[in-house]
PDB file of C-alpha atoms in Angstrom:
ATOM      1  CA  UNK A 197     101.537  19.522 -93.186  1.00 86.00           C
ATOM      2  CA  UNK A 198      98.724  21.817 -92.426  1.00 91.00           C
ATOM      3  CA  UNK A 199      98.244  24.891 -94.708  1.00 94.00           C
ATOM      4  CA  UNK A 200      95.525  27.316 -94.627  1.00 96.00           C
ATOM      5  CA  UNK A 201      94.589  29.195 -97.773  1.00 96.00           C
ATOM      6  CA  UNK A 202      92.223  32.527 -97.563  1.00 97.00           C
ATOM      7  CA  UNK A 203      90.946  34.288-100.532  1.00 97.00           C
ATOM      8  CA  UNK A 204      90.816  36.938-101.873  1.00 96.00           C
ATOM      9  CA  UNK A 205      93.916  38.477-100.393  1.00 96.00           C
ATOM     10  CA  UNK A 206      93.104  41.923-101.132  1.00 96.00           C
ATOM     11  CA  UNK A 207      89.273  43.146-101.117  1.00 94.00           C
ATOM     12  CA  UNK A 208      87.903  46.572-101.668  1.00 94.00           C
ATOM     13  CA  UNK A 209      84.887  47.252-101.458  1.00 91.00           C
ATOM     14  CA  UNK A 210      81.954  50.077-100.654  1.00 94.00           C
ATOM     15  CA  UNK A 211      80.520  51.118 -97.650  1.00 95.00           C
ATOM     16  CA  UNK A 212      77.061  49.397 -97.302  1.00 96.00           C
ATOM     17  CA  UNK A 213      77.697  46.044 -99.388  1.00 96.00           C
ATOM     18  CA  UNK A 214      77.882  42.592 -98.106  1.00 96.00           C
ATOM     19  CA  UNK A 215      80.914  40.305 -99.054  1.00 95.00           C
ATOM     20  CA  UNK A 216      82.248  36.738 -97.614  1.00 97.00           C
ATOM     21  CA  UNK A 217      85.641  35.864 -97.126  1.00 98.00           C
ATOM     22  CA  UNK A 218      86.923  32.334 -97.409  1.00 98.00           C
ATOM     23  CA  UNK A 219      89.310  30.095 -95.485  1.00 98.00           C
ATOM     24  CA  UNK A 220      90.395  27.354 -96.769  1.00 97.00           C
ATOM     25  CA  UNK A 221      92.826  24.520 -94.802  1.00 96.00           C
ATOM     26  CA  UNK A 222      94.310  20.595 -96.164  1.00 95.00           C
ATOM     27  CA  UNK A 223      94.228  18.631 -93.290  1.00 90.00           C
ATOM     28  CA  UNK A 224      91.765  17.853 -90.521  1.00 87.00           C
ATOM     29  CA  UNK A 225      91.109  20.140 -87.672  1.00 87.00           C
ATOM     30  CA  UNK A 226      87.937  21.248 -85.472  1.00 83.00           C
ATOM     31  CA  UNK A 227      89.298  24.404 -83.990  1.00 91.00           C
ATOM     32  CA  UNK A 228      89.220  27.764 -86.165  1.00 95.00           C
ATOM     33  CA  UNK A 229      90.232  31.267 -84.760  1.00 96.00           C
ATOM     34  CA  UNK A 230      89.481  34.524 -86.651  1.00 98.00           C
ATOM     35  CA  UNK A 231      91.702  38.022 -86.129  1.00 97.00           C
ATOM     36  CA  UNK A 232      91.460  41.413 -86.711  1.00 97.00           C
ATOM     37  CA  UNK A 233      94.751  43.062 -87.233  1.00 96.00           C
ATOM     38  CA  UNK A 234      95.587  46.974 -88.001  1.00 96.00           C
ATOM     39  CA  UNK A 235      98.397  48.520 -89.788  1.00 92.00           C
ATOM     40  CA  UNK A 236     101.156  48.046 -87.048  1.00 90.00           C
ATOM     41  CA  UNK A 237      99.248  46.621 -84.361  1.00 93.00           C
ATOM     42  CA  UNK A 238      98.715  42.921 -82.778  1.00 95.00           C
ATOM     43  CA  UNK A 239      96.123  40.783 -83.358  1.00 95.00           C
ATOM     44  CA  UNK A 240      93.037  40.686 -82.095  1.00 95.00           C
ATOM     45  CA  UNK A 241      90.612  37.439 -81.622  1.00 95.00           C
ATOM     46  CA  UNK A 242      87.403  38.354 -83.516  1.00 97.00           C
ATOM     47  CA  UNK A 243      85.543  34.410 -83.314  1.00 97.00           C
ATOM     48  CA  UNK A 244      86.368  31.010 -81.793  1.00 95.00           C
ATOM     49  CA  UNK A 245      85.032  28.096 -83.555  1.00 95.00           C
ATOM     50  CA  UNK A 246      85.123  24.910 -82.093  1.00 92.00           C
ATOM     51  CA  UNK A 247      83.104  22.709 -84.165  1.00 89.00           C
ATOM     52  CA  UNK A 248      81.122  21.671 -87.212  1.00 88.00           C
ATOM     53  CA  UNK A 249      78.995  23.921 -88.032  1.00 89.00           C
ATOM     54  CA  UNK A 250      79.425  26.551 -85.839  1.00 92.00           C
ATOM     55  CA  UNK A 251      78.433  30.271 -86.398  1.00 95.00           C
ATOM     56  CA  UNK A 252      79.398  33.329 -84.275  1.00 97.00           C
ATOM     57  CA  UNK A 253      78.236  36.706 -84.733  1.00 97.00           C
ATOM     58  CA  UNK A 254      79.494  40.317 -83.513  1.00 96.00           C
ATOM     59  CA  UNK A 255      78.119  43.115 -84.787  1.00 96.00           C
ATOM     60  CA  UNK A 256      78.415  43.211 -89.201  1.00 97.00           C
ATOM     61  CA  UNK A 257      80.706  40.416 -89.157  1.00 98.00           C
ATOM     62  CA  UNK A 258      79.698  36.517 -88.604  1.00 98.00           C
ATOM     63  CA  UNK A 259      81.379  33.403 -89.222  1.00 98.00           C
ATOM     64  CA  UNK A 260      80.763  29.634 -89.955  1.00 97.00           C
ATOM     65  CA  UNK A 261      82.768  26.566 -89.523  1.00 96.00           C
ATOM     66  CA  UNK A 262      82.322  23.370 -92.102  1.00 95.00           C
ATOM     67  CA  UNK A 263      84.712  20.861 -90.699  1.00 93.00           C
ATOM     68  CA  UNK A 264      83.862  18.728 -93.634  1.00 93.00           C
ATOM     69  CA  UNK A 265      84.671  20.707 -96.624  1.00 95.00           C
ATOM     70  CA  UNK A 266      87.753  22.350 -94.404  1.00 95.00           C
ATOM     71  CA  UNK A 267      86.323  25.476 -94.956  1.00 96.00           C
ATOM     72  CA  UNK A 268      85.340  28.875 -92.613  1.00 97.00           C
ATOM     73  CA  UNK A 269      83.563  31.940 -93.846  1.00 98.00           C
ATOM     74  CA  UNK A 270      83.807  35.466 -92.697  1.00 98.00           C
ATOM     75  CA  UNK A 271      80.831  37.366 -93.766  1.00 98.00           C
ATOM     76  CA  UNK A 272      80.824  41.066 -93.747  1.00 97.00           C
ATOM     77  CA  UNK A 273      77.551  42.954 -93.659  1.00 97.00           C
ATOM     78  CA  UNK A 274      76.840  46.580 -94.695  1.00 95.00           C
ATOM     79  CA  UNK A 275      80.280  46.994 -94.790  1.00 95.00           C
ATOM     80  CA  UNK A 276      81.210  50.459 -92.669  1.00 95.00           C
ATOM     81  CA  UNK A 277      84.886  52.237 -92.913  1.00 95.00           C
ATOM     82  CA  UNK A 278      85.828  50.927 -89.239  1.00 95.00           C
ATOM     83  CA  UNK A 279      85.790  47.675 -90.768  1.00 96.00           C
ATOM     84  CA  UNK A 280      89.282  48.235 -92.636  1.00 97.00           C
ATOM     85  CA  UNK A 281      91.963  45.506 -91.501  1.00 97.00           C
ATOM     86  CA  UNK A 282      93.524  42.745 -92.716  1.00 97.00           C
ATOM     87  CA  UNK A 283      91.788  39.345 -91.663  1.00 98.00           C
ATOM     88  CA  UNK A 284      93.373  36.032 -90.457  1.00 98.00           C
ATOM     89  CA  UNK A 285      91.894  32.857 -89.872  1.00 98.00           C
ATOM     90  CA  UNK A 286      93.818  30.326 -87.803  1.00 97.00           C
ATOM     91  CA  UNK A 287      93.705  26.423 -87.662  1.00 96.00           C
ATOM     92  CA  UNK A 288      94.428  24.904 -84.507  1.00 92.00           C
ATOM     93  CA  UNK A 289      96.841  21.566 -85.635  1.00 89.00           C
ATOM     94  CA  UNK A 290      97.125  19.651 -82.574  1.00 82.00           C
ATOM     95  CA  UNK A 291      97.178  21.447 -79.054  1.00 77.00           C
ATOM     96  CA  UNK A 292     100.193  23.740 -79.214  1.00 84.00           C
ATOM     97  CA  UNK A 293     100.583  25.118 -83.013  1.00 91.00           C
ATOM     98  CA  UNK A 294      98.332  26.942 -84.767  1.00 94.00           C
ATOM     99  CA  UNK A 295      98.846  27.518 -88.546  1.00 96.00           C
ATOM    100  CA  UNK A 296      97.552  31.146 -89.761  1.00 97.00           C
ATOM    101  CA  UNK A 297      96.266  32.012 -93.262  1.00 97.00           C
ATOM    102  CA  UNK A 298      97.629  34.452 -95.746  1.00 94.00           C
ATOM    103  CA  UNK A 299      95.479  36.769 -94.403  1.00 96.00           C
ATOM    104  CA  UNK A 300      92.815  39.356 -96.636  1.00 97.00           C
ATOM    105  CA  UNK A 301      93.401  42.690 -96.261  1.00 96.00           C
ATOM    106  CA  UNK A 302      90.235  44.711 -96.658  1.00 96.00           C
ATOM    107  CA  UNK A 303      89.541  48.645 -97.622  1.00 96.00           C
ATOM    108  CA  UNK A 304      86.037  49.668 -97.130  1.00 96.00           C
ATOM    109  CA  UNK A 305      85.366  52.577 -98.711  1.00 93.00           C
ATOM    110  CA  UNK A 306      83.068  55.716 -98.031  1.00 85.00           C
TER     111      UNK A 306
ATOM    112  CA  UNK B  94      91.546  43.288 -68.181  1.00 71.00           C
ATOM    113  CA  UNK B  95      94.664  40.634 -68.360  1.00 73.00           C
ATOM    114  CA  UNK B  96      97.281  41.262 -70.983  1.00 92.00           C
ATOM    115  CA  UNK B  97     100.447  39.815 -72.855  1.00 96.00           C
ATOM    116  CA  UNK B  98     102.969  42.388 -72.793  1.00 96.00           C
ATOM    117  CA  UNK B  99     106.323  42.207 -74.603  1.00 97.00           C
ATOM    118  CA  UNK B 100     109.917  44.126 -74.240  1.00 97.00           C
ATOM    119  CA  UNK B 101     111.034  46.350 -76.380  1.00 97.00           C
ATOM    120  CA  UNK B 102     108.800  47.247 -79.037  1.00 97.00           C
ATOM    121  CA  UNK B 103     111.229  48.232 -81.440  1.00 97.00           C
ATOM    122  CA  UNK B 104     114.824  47.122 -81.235  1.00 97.00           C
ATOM    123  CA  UNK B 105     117.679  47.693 -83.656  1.00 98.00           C
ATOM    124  CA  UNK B 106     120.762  45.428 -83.520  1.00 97.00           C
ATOM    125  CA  UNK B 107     123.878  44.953 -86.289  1.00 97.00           C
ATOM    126  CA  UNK B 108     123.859  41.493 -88.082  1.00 97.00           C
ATOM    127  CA  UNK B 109     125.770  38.921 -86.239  1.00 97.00           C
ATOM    128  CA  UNK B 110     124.654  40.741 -82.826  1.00 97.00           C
ATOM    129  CA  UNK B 111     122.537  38.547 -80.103  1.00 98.00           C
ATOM    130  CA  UNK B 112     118.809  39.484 -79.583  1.00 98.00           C
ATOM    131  CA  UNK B 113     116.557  38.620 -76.605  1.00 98.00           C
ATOM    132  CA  UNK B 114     113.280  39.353 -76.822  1.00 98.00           C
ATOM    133  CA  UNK B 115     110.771  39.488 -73.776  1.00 97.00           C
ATOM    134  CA  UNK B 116     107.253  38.815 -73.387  1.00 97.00           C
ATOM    135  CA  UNK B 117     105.123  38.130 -69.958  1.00 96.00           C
ATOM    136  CA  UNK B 118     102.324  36.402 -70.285  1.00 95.00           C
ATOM    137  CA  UNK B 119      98.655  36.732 -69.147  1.00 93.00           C
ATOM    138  CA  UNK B 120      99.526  35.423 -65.496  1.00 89.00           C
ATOM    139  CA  UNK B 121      97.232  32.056 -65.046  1.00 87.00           C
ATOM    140  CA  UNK B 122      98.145  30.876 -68.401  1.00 91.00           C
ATOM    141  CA  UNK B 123      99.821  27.725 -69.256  1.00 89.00           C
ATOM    142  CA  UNK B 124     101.064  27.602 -72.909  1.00 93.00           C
ATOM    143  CA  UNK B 125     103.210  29.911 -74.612  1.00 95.00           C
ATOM    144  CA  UNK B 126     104.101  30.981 -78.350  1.00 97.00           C
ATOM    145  CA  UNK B 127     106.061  33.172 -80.991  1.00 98.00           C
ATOM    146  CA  UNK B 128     104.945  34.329 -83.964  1.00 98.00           C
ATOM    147  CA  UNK B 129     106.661  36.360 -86.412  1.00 97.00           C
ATOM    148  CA  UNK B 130     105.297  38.278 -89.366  1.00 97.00           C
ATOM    149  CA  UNK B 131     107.860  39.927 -91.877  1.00 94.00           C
ATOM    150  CA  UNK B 132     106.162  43.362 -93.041  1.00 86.00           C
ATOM    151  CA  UNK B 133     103.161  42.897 -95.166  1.00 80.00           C
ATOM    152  CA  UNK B 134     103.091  39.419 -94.623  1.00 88.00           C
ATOM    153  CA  UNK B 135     102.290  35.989 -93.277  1.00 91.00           C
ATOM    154  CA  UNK B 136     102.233  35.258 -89.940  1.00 96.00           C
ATOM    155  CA  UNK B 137     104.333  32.696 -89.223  1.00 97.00           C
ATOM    156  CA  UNK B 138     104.401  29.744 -86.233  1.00 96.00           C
ATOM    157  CA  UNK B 139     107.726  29.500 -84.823  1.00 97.00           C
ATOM    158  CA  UNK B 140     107.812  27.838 -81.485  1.00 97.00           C
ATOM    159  CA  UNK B 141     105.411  26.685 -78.339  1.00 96.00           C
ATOM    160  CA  UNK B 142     105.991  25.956 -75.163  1.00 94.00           C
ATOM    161  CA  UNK B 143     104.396  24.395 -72.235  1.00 92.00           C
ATOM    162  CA  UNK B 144     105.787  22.743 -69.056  1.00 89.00           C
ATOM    163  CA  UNK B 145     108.890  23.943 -69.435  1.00 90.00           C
ATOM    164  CA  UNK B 146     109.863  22.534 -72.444  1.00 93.00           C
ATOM    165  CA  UNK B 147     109.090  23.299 -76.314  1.00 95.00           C
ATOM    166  CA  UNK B 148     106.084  21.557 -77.523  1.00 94.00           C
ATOM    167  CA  UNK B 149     106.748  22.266 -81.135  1.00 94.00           C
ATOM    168  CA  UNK B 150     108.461  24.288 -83.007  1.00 95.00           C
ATOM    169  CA  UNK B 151     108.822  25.298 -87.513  1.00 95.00           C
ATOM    170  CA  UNK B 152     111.416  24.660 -89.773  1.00 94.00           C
ATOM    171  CA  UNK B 153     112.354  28.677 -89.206  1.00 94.00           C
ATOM    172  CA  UNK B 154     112.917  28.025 -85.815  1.00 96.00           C
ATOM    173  CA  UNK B 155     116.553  26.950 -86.177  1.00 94.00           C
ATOM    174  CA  UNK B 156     119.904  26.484 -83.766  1.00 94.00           C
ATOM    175  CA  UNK B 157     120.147  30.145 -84.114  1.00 96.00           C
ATOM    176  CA  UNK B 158     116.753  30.332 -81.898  1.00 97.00           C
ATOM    177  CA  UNK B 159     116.314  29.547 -78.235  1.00 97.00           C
ATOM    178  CA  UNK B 160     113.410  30.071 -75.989  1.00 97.00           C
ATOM    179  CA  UNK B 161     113.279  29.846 -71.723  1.00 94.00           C
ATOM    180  CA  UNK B 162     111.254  30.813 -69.206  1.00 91.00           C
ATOM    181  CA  UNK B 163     113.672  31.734 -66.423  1.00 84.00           C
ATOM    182  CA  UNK B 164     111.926  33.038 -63.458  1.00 85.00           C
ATOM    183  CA  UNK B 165     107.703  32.069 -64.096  1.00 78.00           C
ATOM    184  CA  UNK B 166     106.820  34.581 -65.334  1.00 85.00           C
ATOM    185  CA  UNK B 167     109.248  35.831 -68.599  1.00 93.00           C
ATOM    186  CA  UNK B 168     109.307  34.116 -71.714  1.00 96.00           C
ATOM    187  CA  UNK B 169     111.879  35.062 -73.583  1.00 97.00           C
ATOM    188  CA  UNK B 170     113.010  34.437 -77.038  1.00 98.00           C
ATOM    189  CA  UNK B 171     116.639  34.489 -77.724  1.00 98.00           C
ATOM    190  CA  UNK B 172     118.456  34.958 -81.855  1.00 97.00           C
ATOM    191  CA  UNK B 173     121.889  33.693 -81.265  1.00 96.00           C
ATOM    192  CA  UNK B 174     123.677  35.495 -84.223  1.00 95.00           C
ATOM    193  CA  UNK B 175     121.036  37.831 -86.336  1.00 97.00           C
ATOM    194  CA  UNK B 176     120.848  37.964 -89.920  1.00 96.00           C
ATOM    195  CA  UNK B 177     118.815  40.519 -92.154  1.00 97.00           C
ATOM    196  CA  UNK B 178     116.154  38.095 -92.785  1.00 95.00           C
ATOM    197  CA  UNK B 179     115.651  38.554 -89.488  1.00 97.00           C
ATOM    198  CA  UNK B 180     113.656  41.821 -89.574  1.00 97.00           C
ATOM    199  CA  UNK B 181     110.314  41.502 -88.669  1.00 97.00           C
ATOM    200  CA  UNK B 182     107.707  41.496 -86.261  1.00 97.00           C
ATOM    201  CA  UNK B 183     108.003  39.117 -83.263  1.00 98.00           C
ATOM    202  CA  UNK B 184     104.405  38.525 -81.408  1.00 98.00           C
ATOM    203  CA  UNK B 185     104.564  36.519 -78.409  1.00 98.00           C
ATOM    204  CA  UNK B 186     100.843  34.609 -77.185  1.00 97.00           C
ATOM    205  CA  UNK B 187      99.437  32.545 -74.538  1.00 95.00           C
ATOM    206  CA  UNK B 188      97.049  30.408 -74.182  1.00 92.00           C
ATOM    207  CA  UNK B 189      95.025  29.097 -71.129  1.00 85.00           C
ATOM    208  CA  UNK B 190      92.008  27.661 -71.678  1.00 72.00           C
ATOM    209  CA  UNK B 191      92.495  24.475 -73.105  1.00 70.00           C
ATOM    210  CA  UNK B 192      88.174  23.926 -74.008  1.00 74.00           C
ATOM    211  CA  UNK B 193      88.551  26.971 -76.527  1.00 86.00           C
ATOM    212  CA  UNK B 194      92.618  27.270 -77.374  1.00 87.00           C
ATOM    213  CA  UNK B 195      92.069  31.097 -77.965  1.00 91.00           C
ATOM    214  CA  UNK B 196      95.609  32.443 -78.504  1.00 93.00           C
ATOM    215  CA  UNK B 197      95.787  36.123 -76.834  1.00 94.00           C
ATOM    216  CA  UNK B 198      98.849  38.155 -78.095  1.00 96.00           C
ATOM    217  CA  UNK B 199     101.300  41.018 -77.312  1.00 97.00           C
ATOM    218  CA  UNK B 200     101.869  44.324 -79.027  1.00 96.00           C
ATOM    219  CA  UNK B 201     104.489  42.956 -80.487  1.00 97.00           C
ATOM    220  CA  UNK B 202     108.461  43.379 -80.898  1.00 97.00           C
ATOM    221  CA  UNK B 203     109.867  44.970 -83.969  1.00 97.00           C
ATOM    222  CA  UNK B 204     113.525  43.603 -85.229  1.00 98.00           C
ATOM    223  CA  UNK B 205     115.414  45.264 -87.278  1.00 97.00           C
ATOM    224  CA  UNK B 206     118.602  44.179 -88.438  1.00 97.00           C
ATOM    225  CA  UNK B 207     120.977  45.980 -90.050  1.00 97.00           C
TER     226      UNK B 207
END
């Protein structure tokens, strides 16, 4: 069974620094989804990655796709206070389930 | 700009009380999901649906869980007999485009069982 691991769970960190946030999963898959979600609210689709070695960017936050080592990244750059959320990455397993990760929950602060 | 919406946002029911939860989807969209997250945690794959019929659904998703789509453009999800475990956040998605799979979700329904 598909589980997806993300690390760390909790990150704080200062305004202005750079930091990477990993997402690990066990079992096979070429379709990753990363989501923004605030205190209360839904979630919100930040990247789709469809394949090895894929990299999206928005604004201070990219991400990268390694379909071989099972692994995304979400890198955070010159972190601002706006940027305070907890993070999921999603595996696609198959067509119609898609297994989320424990999710980081990240404090920027000023 | 197209959205999921779901019905009500916050309910609170007695344990042992029948829930229905609603959610329409983003109109052209094909597959269907629930998610739930307890507070603070996880969020958790309970049940998809496409065609009319569920395409998969997790080990949470018990006999005490039912989902329909009863007029084409509701999707509901039904909890037969609630218990206190319960309690949580249920987040309906769909899903249309099957070249990128991007799940778009509702606001969410908050449970809370008592």
């Amino acid at each position: 069974e598909l589980k997806v691991e993300q690390n760390p769970l909790f990150l704080s960190m200062q305004e202005g620094k750079n930091y990477t946030i990993y997402c690990n999963y066990s079992t096979t898959s070429d379709r990753l989804y990363w989501y923004r979600q605030d205190p209360g609210k839904s979630l919100e689709s930040l990247f789709v990655l469809l394949s090895n070695g894929a990299v999206k960017q928005e604004g201070r936050l990219m991400a990268s796709l390694d379909t071989k080592a099972r692994l995304s990244t979400l890198h955070i750059t010159a972190a601002v206070h706006d940027l305070s959320a907890t993070y999921f990455c999603a595996v696609a397993s198959g067509t119609y389930k898609y297994i989320f990760g424990t999710g980081t929950r990240l404090k920027v602060l000023a | 700009e197209p959205e999921v919406t779901q019905t009500p946002s916050h309910q609170v029911t007695q344990m042992g009380q029948e829930v229905i939860l609603r959610c329409v989807p983003i109109s052209n969209h094909l597959y269907f999901y629930w998610y739930r997250q307890i507070l603070g945690q996880k969020v958790e794959f309970l049940v998809s649906f496409y065609n009319n019929e569920i395409s998969e659904k997790s080990e949470i998703f018990d006999d005490q869980f039912s989902v329909e789509r009863p007029d084409g453009s509701n999707f509901t999800l039904k909890i037969r007999s609630t218990k206190l475990e319960d309690s949580a956040m249920y987040f309906c998605a769909s899903m249309g485009y099957l070249n990128t799979g991007e799940l778009f979700f509702g606001e969410g329904s908050r449970l809370t069982v008592l």
